[in-house]
Coordinates of C-alpha atoms and ligand atoms in Angstrom, one line a residue:
X1 CA 0.0 0.0 0.0
X2 CA 2.8 2.4 0.9
X3 CA 4.5 1.8 -2.5
X4 CA 1.2 2.4 -4.3
X5 CA 0.6 5.7 -2.4
X6 CA 4.1 6.8 -3.1
X7 CA 3.7 6.2 -6.8
X8 CA 0.4 8.1 -7.0
X9 CA 1.9 10.9 -4.9
X10 CA 5.0 11.3 -7.2
X11 CA 2.8 11.3 -10.3
X12 CA 0.4 13.9 -8.8
X13 CA 3.4 16.1 -7.7
X14 CA 4.5 16.1 -11.3
X15 CA 0.9 17.0 -12.4
X16 CA 0.7 19.7 -9.8
X17 CA 3.9 21.2 -11.2
X18 CA 2.3 21.5 -14.6
X19 CA -0.9 22.8 -13.1
X20 CA 0.9 25.4 -11.0
X21 CA 2.9 26.5 -14.0
X22 CA 2.9 30.3 -14.7
X23 CA 2.1 31.8 -18.1
X24 CA 3.1 35.3 -19.2
X25 CA 1.7 37.9 -21.5
X26 CA 2.9 41.4 -22.5
X27 CA 0.8 44.3 -23.6
X28 CA 2.2 47.6 -24.9
X29 CA -0.1 50.5 -24.8
X30 CA 1.0 52.9 -27.5
X31 CA -0.9 56.1 -26.5
X32 CA -0.7 59.6 -27.9
X33 CA 1.5 60.8 -25.1
X34 CA 3.9 57.8 -24.9
X35 CA 4.1 54.0 -24.9
X36 CA 3.8 51.9 -21.8
X37 CA 4.7 48.2 -21.3
X38 CA 2.8 46.0 -18.9
X39 CA 3.7 42.4 -18.0
X40 CA 1.0 40.0 -16.7
X41 CA 1.1 36.4 -15.6
X42 CA -1.5 33.8 -14.6
X43 CA -1.4 30.2 -13.3
X44 CA -2.9 27.4 -15.3
X45 CA -6.7 27.7 -15.4
X46 CA -8.7 26.2 -12.5
X47 CA -10.4 23.8 -14.8
X48 CA -13.9 25.1 -13.9
X49 CA -15.3 26.5 -17.2
X50 CA -17.1 29.1 -15.2
X51 CA -13.9 30.7 -13.9
X52 CA -11.9 33.3 -15.8
X53 CA -8.1 33.1 -15.9
X54 CA -6.5 34.6 -12.8
X55 CA -4.5 37.3 -14.5
X56 CA -2.1 39.3 -12.3
X57 CA 0.3 42.1 -13.0
X58 CA 3.9 41.1 -12.6
X59 CA 5.8 42.7 -9.7
X60 CA 9.5 43.0 -9.3
X61 CA 11.4 41.7 -6.2
X62 CA 10.6 45.0 -4.4
X63 CA 6.8 44.5 -5.0
X64 CA 6.7 47.3 -7.7
X65 CA 4.7 46.6 -10.9
X66 CA 6.9 45.8 -13.9
X67 CA 5.9 48.8 -16.0
X68 CA 7.9 51.3 -18.0
X69 CA 6.8 54.3 -20.0
X70 CA 8.7 56.1 -22.7
X71 CA 7.8 59.3 -24.5
X72 CA 6.9 60.6 -27.1
X73 CA 4.1 58.5 -28.5
X74 CA 4.5 56.0 -31.4
X75 CA 2.6 58.4 -33.6
X76 CA 5.5 60.8 -33.4
X77 CA 7.4 58.4 -35.8
X78 CA 5.0 59.5 -38.6
X79 CA 7.9 60.9 -40.6
X80 CA 10.5 58.3 -39.5
X81 CA 8.6 55.0 -39.4
X82 CA 11.9 52.9 -39.7
X83 CA 12.8 54.1 -36.2
X84 CA 9.5 53.0 -34.6
X85 CA 10.7 49.6 -33.6
X86 CA 13.7 51.0 -31.7
X87 CA 11.1 52.8 -29.5
X88 CA 9.3 49.5 -28.7
X89 CA 12.6 47.5 -28.4
X90 CA 13.6 49.7 -25.5
X91 CA 10.5 48.6 -23.6
X92 CA 10.8 44.9 -24.5
X93 CA 14.5 44.8 -23.4
X94 CA 13.4 46.0 -20.1
X95 CA 10.4 43.7 -19.7
X96 CA 12.1 40.5 -20.8
X97 CA 14.5 40.6 -17.8
X98 CA 11.5 39.8 -15.6
X99 CA 10.2 36.8 -17.5
X100 CA 11.9 33.4 -17.0
X101 CA 14.1 32.7 -20.1
X102 CA 12.4 29.4 -20.9
X103 CA 9.0 31.1 -20.9
X104 CA 9.8 33.8 -23.4
X105 CA 9.0 31.7 -26.5
X106 CA 5.6 30.9 -24.9
X107 CA 4.8 34.5 -24.0
X108 CA 2.4 36.4 -26.2
X109 CA 3.2 40.0 -27.0
X110 CA 0.5 42.5 -28.0
X111 CA 1.3 45.9 -29.3
X112 CA -1.8 48.0 -29.3
X113 CA -1.9 51.7 -30.4
X114 CA -4.6 54.1 -29.5
X115 CA -5.8 57.6 -30.4
X116 CA -2.4 59.1 -31.4
X117 CA -2.0 56.5 -34.1
X118 CA -5.7 56.7 -35.0
X119 CA -5.2 60.3 -36.0
X120 CA -2.5 59.6 -38.6
X121 CA -3.1 59.0 -42.3
X122 CA -3.6 55.2 -43.1
X123 CA -0.3 55.2 -45.0
X124 CA 1.7 56.5 -42.0
X125 CA -0.1 54.0 -39.8
X126 CA 0.8 51.1 -42.0
X127 CA 4.5 52.2 -42.3
X128 CA 4.9 52.3 -38.6
X129 CA 3.1 49.0 -38.0
X130 CA 5.1 47.3 -40.7
X131 CA 8.4 48.4 -39.2
X132 CA 7.3 46.9 -35.8
X133 CA 6.0 43.6 -37.4
X134 CA 9.3 43.0 -39.2
X135 CA 11.8 44.1 -36.6
X136 CA 10.2 42.9 -33.3
X137 CA 9.6 39.4 -34.7
X138 CA 13.3 39.2 -35.8
X139 CA 14.8 40.5 -32.5
X140 CA 12.6 38.8 -29.9
X141 CA 11.3 35.3 -29.3
X142 CA 7.9 36.4 -28.0
X143 CA 4.8 35.1 -29.8
X144 CA 4.1 38.1 -32.0
X145 CA 2.3 37.3 -35.3
X146 CA 1.3 40.2 -37.5
X147 CA -2.1 40.6 -36.0
X148 CA -0.6 41.2 -32.5
X149 CA 0.4 44.7 -33.8
X150 CA -2.7 46.8 -34.3
X151 CA -4.4 50.1 -33.9
X152 CA -7.3 49.4 -31.7
X153 CA -10.6 51.2 -32.1
X154 CA -11.8 53.6 -29.4
X155 CA -14.7 51.2 -28.9
X156 CA -12.2 48.3 -28.1
X157 CA -10.3 50.6 -25.8
X158 CA -13.4 51.5 -23.9
X159 CA -14.5 47.8 -23.7
X160 CA -11.1 46.8 -22.5
X161 CA -11.1 49.5 -19.8
X162 CA -14.5 48.3 -18.8
X163 CA -13.3 44.7 -18.5
X164 CA -10.2 45.7 -16.6
X165 CA -12.0 47.5 -13.8
X166 CA -14.8 45.0 -13.4
X167 CA -12.3 42.2 -13.4
X168 CA -10.2 44.0 -10.7
X169 CA -13.4 44.5 -8.6
X170 CA -14.3 40.8 -9.0
X171 CA -17.6 41.6 -10.8
X172 CA -17.2 38.7 -13.2
X173 CA -17.3 35.8 -10.7
X174 CA -20.6 34.1 -10.2
X175 CA -20.2 31.8 -7.2
X176 CA -23.6 30.5 -6.2
X177 CA -22.9 31.1 -2.5
X178 CA -22.1 34.8 -3.2
X179 CA -25.1 35.1 -5.4
X180 CA -27.3 33.6 -2.7
X181 CA -25.9 36.0 -0.1
X182 CA -26.5 38.9 -2.5
X183 CA -30.0 37.9 -3.2
X184 CA -30.7 37.4 0.5
X185 CA -29.5 40.9 1.1
X186 CA -31.5 42.3 -1.8
X187 CA -34.5 40.1 -0.9
X188 CA -34.6 38.8 -4.5
X189 CA -35.9 35.3 -5.2
X190 CA -33.1 32.7 -5.6
X191 CA -33.3 29.5 -7.5
X192 CA -30.8 26.7 -7.4
X193 CA -28.3 26.8 -10.3
X194 CA -29.4 30.3 -11.1
X195 CA -26.2 32.3 -11.8
X196 CA -26.8 36.0 -12.1
X197 CA -24.4 38.7 -13.1
X198 CA -23.0 40.9 -10.4
X199 CA -23.7 44.6 -10.8
X200 CA -20.9 46.0 -12.9
X201 CA -19.4 49.5 -12.9
X202 CA -19.2 51.9 -15.7
X203 CA -16.0 53.7 -16.9
X204 CA -14.9 57.0 -18.3
X205 CA -11.3 57.0 -19.6
X206 CA -9.8 60.3 -20.7
X207 CA -6.5 59.9 -22.4
X208 CA -4.4 62.6 -24.1
X209 CA -6.3 62.4 -27.4
X210 CA -9.6 60.5 -26.9
X211 CA -12.2 59.8 -24.3
X212 CA -14.1 56.6 -23.9
X213 CA -17.3 55.9 -21.9
X214 CA -18.6 52.4 -21.3
X215 CA -21.3 50.9 -19.1
X216 CA -23.4 47.8 -19.1
X217 CA -27.0 47.8 -20.2
X218 CA -29.0 45.0 -18.6
X219 CA -32.4 46.2 -19.7
X220 CA -33.0 44.3 -23.0
X221 CA -35.5 46.9 -24.2
X222 CA -32.8 49.6 -24.0
X223 CA -30.3 47.2 -25.6
X224 CA -32.6 47.0 -28.6
X225 CA -32.7 50.8 -28.9
X226 CA -28.9 51.2 -29.0
X227 CA -27.4 51.6 -32.5
X228 CA -25.0 48.7 -33.3
X229 CA -22.1 51.1 -33.5
X230 CA -22.5 52.0 -29.9
X231 CA -23.1 48.6 -28.5
X232 CA -20.6 45.8 -27.7
X233 CA -21.9 42.4 -27.1
X234 CA -19.3 39.9 -26.0
X235 CA -18.7 36.8 -24.0
X236 CA -15.7 36.6 -21.6
X237 CA -16.4 32.9 -21.0
X238 CA -14.2 30.3 -22.8
X239 CA -17.3 28.6 -24.3
X240 CA -19.9 30.3 -26.5
X241 CA -22.5 28.5 -24.5
X242 CA -21.4 30.2 -21.3
X243 CA -24.3 32.6 -20.6
X244 CA -22.7 33.8 -17.3
X245 CA -20.1 35.9 -19.0
X246 CA -22.1 37.5 -21.7
X247 CA -22.4 41.3 -21.5
X248 CA -24.1 44.1 -23.4
X249 CA -22.0 47.2 -23.0
X250 CA -22.8 50.7 -24.3
X251 CA -19.5 52.1 -25.5
X252 CA -18.5 55.1 -27.4
X253 CA -15.3 57.1 -28.0
X254 CA -14.6 60.8 -28.8
X255 CA -11.5 61.2 -30.8
X256 CA -9.9 64.6 -30.3
X257 CA -11.6 65.1 -26.9
X258 CA -8.7 63.8 -24.8
X259 CA -7.2 66.4 -22.5
X260 CA -4.1 67.3 -24.6
X261 CA -6.1 67.3 -27.9
X262 CA -8.8 69.5 -26.3
X263 CA -6.1 71.9 -25.2
X264 CA -4.9 72.2 -28.8
X265 CA -8.4 72.8 -30.0
X266 CA -8.9 75.4 -27.3
X267 CA -5.7 77.2 -28.2
X268 CA -6.7 77.2 -31.9
X269 CA -10.1 78.7 -30.8
X270 CA -8.3 81.5 -28.8
X271 CA -5.9 82.2 -31.7
X272 CA -8.8 82.4 -34.1
X273 CA -10.8 84.7 -31.8
X274 CA -7.7 86.9 -31.3
X275 CA -7.1 87.3 -35.0
X276 CA -10.7 87.9 -35.9
X277 CA -11.2 90.4 -33.1
X278 CA -10.9 93.8 -34.6
X279 CA -9.7 95.2 -31.3
X280 CA -6.9 92.7 -31.1
X281 CA -4.4 94.8 -33.0
X282 CA -2.8 95.1 -29.7
X283 CA 0.2 92.7 -29.4
X284 CA 0.2 89.4 -27.7
X285 CA 0.1 87.8 -25.0
X286 CA -3.4 86.5 -25.5
X287 CA -5.4 86.3 -22.3
X288 CA -6.2 82.8 -21.2
X289 CA -8.6 82.2 -18.3
X290 CA -7.5 78.5 -18.2
X291 CA -3.9 79.1 -17.1
X292 CA -2.8 80.1 -13.6
X293 CA -2.7 83.8 -12.9
X294 CA 0.4 85.5 -14.4
X295 CA 1.6 82.4 -16.2
X296 CA 3.2 83.1 -19.6
X297 CA 2.8 80.2 -21.9
X298 CA 4.3 79.6 -25.3
X299 CA 2.0 78.1 -27.9
X300 CA 2.9 76.7 -31.3
X301 CA 0.0 77.1 -33.8
X302 CA -0.7 74.5 -36.4
X303 CA 0.9 76.7 -39.0
X304 CA 4.1 76.6 -37.0
X305 CA 3.9 80.2 -35.6
X306 CA 4.7 80.9 -31.9
X307 CA 2.3 82.7 -29.7
X308 CA 2.2 83.9 -26.1
X309 CA -0.7 83.3 -23.8
X310 CA -1.0 85.0 -20.4
X311 CA -2.9 83.2 -17.6
X312 CA -5.9 84.9 -16.0
X313 CA -6.6 82.1 -13.5
X314 CA -10.4 82.2 -13.6
X315 CA -11.6 78.6 -13.2
X316 CA -15.3 79.3 -13.7
X317 CA -14.7 81.5 -16.7
X318 CA -12.5 78.7 -18.1
X319 CA -15.3 76.1 -17.6
X320 CA -17.7 78.4 -19.6
X321 CA -15.1 79.0 -22.3
X322 CA -14.7 75.2 -22.8
X323 CA -18.4 74.6 -23.3
X324 CA -18.5 75.3 -27.1
X325 CA -15.7 72.7 -27.6
X326 CA -18.0 69.9 -26.5
X327 CA -20.4 70.4 -29.3
X328 CA -23.4 70.0 -27.0
X329 CA -25.8 71.6 -29.4
X330 CA -25.1 69.2 -32.3
X331 CA -28.2 67.7 -33.8
X332 CA -29.4 64.8 -31.8
X333 CA -31.3 62.2 -33.9
X334 CA -31.9 59.9 -31.0
X335 CA -32.1 61.5 -27.5
X336 CA -30.7 61.8 -25.0
X337 CA -27.3 62.8 -26.5
X338 CA -24.0 63.4 -24.9
X339 CA -21.2 65.2 -26.9
X340 CA -21.3 65.6 -30.6
X341 CA -24.9 64.5 -31.0
X342 CA -24.1 61.0 -30.0
X343 CA -26.9 59.0 -28.3
X344 CA -26.2 58.0 -24.7
X345 CA -28.8 55.9 -22.9
X346 CA -30.0 57.3 -19.5
X347 CA -27.4 56.4 -16.9
X348 CA -28.6 54.6 -13.8
X349 CA -27.4 57.0 -11.1
X350 CA -27.5 54.3 -8.4
X351 CA -24.6 52.6 -10.2
X352 CA -20.9 53.3 -9.8
X353 CA -18.6 54.8 -12.3
X354 CA -14.8 54.9 -12.4
X355 CA -12.6 57.5 -14.1
X356 CA -9.2 56.7 -15.5
X357 CA -6.1 58.4 -16.9
X358 CA -6.8 62.1 -16.8
X359 CA -9.5 61.6 -14.2
X360 CA -6.9 60.1 -12.0
X361 CA -4.0 62.4 -12.8
X362 CA -6.1 65.6 -12.6
X363 CA -7.5 64.7 -9.2
X364 CA -4.4 63.2 -7.7
X365 CA -1.2 64.7 -9.0
X366 CA -1.6 68.2 -7.7
X367 CA -4.8 68.1 -5.5
X368 CA -4.1 64.7 -3.8
X369 CA -7.8 63.8 -3.9
X370 CA -7.8 60.8 -6.2
X371 CA -10.4 58.2 -5.3
X372 CA -14.0 59.0 -4.4
X373 CA -15.0 62.2 -6.3
X374 CA -16.8 65.1 -4.6
X375 CA -17.8 67.9 -7.0
X376 CA -17.6 70.8 -4.5
X377 CA -14.3 69.6 -3.0
X378 CA -12.7 69.3 -6.5
X379 CA -14.3 72.6 -7.6
X380 CA -12.8 74.5 -4.6
X381 CA -9.3 73.0 -5.1
X382 CA -9.3 73.8 -8.8
X383 CA -10.6 77.3 -8.3
X384 CA -8.0 78.0 -5.7
X385 CA -5.2 76.5 -7.8
X386 CA -6.1 78.5 -11.0
X387 CA -6.2 81.8 -9.2
X388 CA -2.9 81.2 -7.4
X389 CA -0.1 83.3 -9.0
X390 CA 2.2 81.3 -11.2
X391 CA 5.3 82.4 -9.2
X392 CA 3.8 80.9 -6.1
X393 CA 2.9 77.6 -7.9
X394 CA 6.5 77.4 -9.2
X395 CA 7.9 78.1 -5.8
X396 CA 5.7 75.3 -4.3
X397 CA 6.7 73.0 -7.1
X398 CA 10.4 73.6 -6.5
X399 CA 9.9 72.9 -2.8
X400 CA 8.4 69.5 -3.9
X401 CA 5.0 70.3 -2.6
X402 CA 3.5 68.7 -5.7
X403 CA 5.7 65.5 -5.7
X404 CA 3.6 63.6 -8.1
X405 CA 3.4 66.3 -10.7
X406 CA 5.8 67.2 -13.5
X407 CA 6.1 70.6 -15.3
X408 CA 3.5 69.8 -18.0
X409 CA 1.1 68.8 -15.2
X410 CA 1.3 72.0 -13.2
X411 CA 1.2 74.1 -16.4
X412 CA -2.1 72.5 -17.6
X413 CA -3.7 71.5 -14.3
X414 CA -6.1 74.4 -14.3
X415 CA -7.2 73.8 -17.9
X416 CA -7.4 70.0 -17.4
X417 CA -9.5 70.3 -14.2
X418 CA -12.0 72.5 -16.1
X419 CA -12.1 70.2 -19.1
X420 CA -12.5 67.0 -17.0
X421 CA -15.4 68.5 -14.9
X422 CA -17.2 69.9 -18.0
X423 CA -17.0 66.6 -19.8
X424 CA -18.2 64.7 -16.8
X425 CA -21.1 67.0 -15.7
X426 CA -22.1 68.8 -18.9
X427 CA -21.0 66.3 -21.6
X428 CA -22.0 63.0 -20.0
X429 CA -24.7 64.7 -17.8
X430 CA -23.7 63.4 -14.4
X431 CA -25.3 65.6 -11.8
X432 CA -23.0 67.5 -9.5
X433 CA -24.6 65.6 -6.6
X434 CA -23.6 62.2 -8.1
X435 CA -21.6 60.5 -5.4
X436 CA -20.7 57.2 -6.9
X437 CA -17.8 58.3 -9.1
X438 CA -14.2 57.3 -8.2
X439 CA -11.0 58.3 -10.0
X440 CA -8.6 55.3 -10.1
X441 CA -5.4 53.9 -11.3
X442 CA -4.9 50.9 -9.1
X443 CA -7.6 48.8 -7.6
X444 CA -6.8 46.1 -5.1
X445 CA -3.1 46.6 -6.0
X446 CA -3.9 45.9 -9.7
X447 CA -3.3 48.4 -12.4
X448 CA -6.7 48.9 -14.0
X449 CA -5.7 50.4 -17.3
X450 CA -7.3 49.0 -20.4
X451 CA -4.3 46.8 -21.1
X452 CA -5.4 44.4 -18.4
X453 CA -8.8 44.1 -20.0
X454 CA -7.2 43.6 -23.4
X455 CA -5.2 40.7 -22.1
X456 CA -8.2 39.1 -20.4
X457 CA -10.2 39.4 -23.6
X458 CA -7.4 38.1 -25.8
X459 CA -6.8 35.1 -23.5
X460 CA -10.4 34.2 -22.9
X461 CA -10.2 31.0 -24.9
X462 CA -7.0 29.8 -23.1
X463 CA -8.9 28.2 -20.3
X464 CA -10.3 25.7 -22.9
X465 CA -6.7 24.6 -23.6
X466 CA -6.0 24.3 -19.9
X467 CA -9.4 22.5 -19.2
X468 CA -8.6 20.0 -21.9
X469 CA -5.1 19.5 -20.6
X470 CA -6.4 19.1 -17.0
X471 CA -9.0 16.6 -18.2
X472 CA -6.3 14.7 -20.0
X473 CA -4.1 14.7 -16.9
X474 CA -7.0 13.7 -14.7
X475 CA -8.0 10.9 -17.1
X476 CA -4.4 9.6 -17.2
X477 CA -4.2 9.8 -13.5
X478 CA -7.5 8.0 -13.1
X479 CA -6.4 5.3 -15.6
X480 CA -3.0 4.8 -14.0
X481 CA -4.5 4.7 -10.5
X482 CA -7.1 2.3 -11.6
X483 CA -4.6 0.1 -13.4
X484 CA -2.5 0.1 -10.2
X485 CA -5.5 -0.7 -8.1
X486 CA -6.8 -3.3 -10.5
X487 CA -3.3 -4.9 -10.6
X488 CA -3.3 -4.9 -6.9
X489 CA -6.8 -6.4 -6.9
X490 CA -5.7 -9.1 -9.4
X491 CA -2.8 -10.0 -7.3
X492 CA -4.8 -10.3 -4.1
X493 CA -7.4 -12.4 -6.0
X494 CA -4.7 -14.7 -7.2
X495 CA -3.3 -15.1 -3.7
X496 CA -6.7 -15.7 -2.2
X497 CA -7.4 -18.3 -5.0
X498 CA -4.1 -20.1 -4.2
X499 CA -4.9 -20.0 -0.5
X500 CA -8.3 -21.5 -1.1
X501 CA -6.8 -24.2 -3.3
X502 CA -4.2 -25.0 -0.6
X503 CA -6.9 -25.1 2.0
X504 CA -9.0 -27.4 -0.2
X505 CA -6.0 -29.6 -0.8
X506 CA -5.2 -29.9 2.9
X507 CA -8.8 -30.7 3.5
X508 CA -8.9 -33.4 0.9
X509 CA -5.5 -34.7 2.0
X510 CA -6.6 -34.9 5.7
X511 CA -9.8 -36.7 4.6
X512 CA -7.7 -39.2 2.6
X513 CA -5.3 -39.6 5.5
X514 CA -8.2 -40.6 7.6
X515 CA -9.3 -43.3 5.2
X516 CA -5.8 -44.4 4.0
X517 CA -3.0 -44.0 6.7
X518 CA 0.2 -42.7 5.1
X519 CA 2.3 -45.6 6.3
X520 CA 0.3 -47.9 4.1
X521 CA 1.0 -45.9 1.0
X522 CA 3.2 -47.8 -1.3
X523 CA 6.1 -45.8 -3.0
X524 CA 4.7 -46.5 -6.4
X525 CA 1.3 -45.3 -5.3
X526 CA 3.0 -42.2 -4.0
X527 CA 4.3 -41.5 -7.5
X528 CA 0.9 -42.0 -9.0
X529 CA -0.6 -39.6 -6.5
X530 CA 2.0 -37.0 -7.5
X531 CA 0.1 -36.7 -10.8
X532 CA -3.2 -36.0 -8.9
X533 CA -3.7 -32.2 -8.7
X534 CA -5.5 -31.7 -5.3
X535 CA -2.7 -33.4 -3.4
X536 CA 0.1 -31.8 -5.3
X537 CA 1.7 -30.1 -2.4
X538 CA 1.5 -33.0 -0.1
X539 CA 2.8 -35.2 -2.8
X540 CA 5.7 -32.9 -3.2
X541 CA 6.6 -33.0 0.4
X542 CA 6.1 -36.7 0.4
X543 CA 8.2 -37.0 -2.7
X544 CA 11.1 -34.9 -1.3
X545 CA 10.8 -36.6 2.0
X546 CA 10.9 -40.0 0.2
X547 CA 13.8 -38.9 -2.0
X548 CA 15.7 -37.8 1.0
X549 CA 15.3 -41.1 2.5
Ligands
LIG1 N1 1.3 62.0 -13.5 C1 1.3 61.3 -14.6 N2 0.6 61.8 -15.7 C2 0.5 61.0 -16.8 C3 1.2 59.7 -16.8 N3 0.9 59.2 -18.0 C4 0.2 60.1 -18.7 N4 -0.1 61.2 -17.9 C5 -0.9 62.3 -18.3 O1 -2.1 61.9 -18.7 C6 -2.3 62.4 -20.1 C7 -3.0 61.2 -20.8 O2 -2.1 60.2 -20.9 P1 -2.5 58.7 -21.0 O3 -3.6 58.4 -20.1 O4 -1.3 57.9 -21.0 O5 -3.2 58.8 -22.5 P2 -2.6 58.3 -23.8 O6 -2.6 56.8 -23.8 O7 -1.4 59.0 -24.2 O8 -3.8 58.9 -24.7 P3 -4.7 58.2 -25.8 O9 -3.9 57.9 -27.0 O10 -5.8 59.2 -26.0 O11 -5.3 56.9 -25.2 C8 -0.9 62.7 -20.6 O12 -1.0 63.8 -21.4 C9 -0.2 63.1 -19.3 O13 -0.5 64.5 -19.1 C10 1.8 59.3 -15.6 O14 2.4 58.2 -15.6 N5 1.9 60.1 -14.6

């Protein structure tokens, strides 16, 4: 028994090794302001088709996420596409140090570009992507077929961000016990085997060049009303038949509405106003209510001319000045509409929303109030910051009183604060009393950028492979255990059979002894008995005994 247990133990240890194996994946976010690499890992899938992969962000030995960002963005290689791969190589050389060497050829690499690249002409986009596809494949051993280098749509970016945060908040698990608890709390009827979706959160992601908004629609009547271009229906489960992970998400993107792009549009608007204003024969600087008081800011126009803007530090005037840029009066063919005449279904204000990128940086970097958003608190901070004289702000900056901010941040904090709040309250129509909005970057220690969602989506079928492998291992283990057990059973049956035969032989022999005493057995007769099966053993003994005589 000991030997059998040991054999099973050894084989299951080997199996466990393969089950506990770690897998790696890399996603590079090529944004308008820079490219950022993220490394993720996950253990082999649990084997339960209802579970998603357990994807984690890779940390270094000090517990810091393996992340690196370089500037400028990939789109800045518009005129020099041949140099684009050097930009990405720098990130990969950094990341590959953190992945076990033997795992590199099994690690998928995804290079995904967003709004900066979307804004380029198709020929420029293709030239950059081609350079990456050729050079990265030759230089690195990662799994990186051509379709792993792509410019993702704003809709994809929004859905990926939505997946990332809901995954980090554990809104995709559907354990029956949790559901039952939830239902008890909500006094909803529960039926066995009834797996319901947890409530998901919505997202608003404001990057440098574009904004995405995405939230789940559970009401089928509203789903039917949403134009296909604004709806994403997807299944995160590894099997199409998996109803538990099917979602209908309203998602839309606004290219050119990201904070940096909006600033450019605003500057163009000021320049146009200045040149069209008959009284503006006076020389520059041009007054800018969206810059801190007294700040002199150099602006490069699209035609390449330099201009000077002078900060007026008037936050509320800035908010009003930005309203025309949101195009709120555009014709709205299906109401209600948000920006640009785009339909946006009524938002359930009892639900939660999370804001990323600019929403996080604008609340946290200078004001230190990232996390749950409070309109009045943010408004007061922003108003105060804008009206503060630029000399004072610079002085504070030099004294490291804004340790999370860089030069670009403090220069545009006033403008970005106004843009963020206008987009949120006027553009997307969240009332100022809405208290379920949180700006975020990390949730439960996980970076919740869209890259995490992209990886979860791209690897959604991997569990199938693991499930098949686990089933195979399980089957082999069952077969080998059964073979061992059945061999053991065979052996014990054989032994018992022999034992019974011996017993029967002894019994027959004893009976015979009673009727024919041994002393009377003639030697010849003994030889003839030797040929009779039931007495075989006794005959042997007799024989040996006789021979020894
Ligand atoms: N403090 C801080 N600010 C950042 C960081 N990364 C980006 N920003 C700021 O946030 C703005 C938006 O940057 P991202 O969120 O990276 O957006 P992006 O990917 O470049 O933009 P899209 O292409 O529109 O998706 C930038 O212009 C910066 O001002 C960061 O790591 N720290």
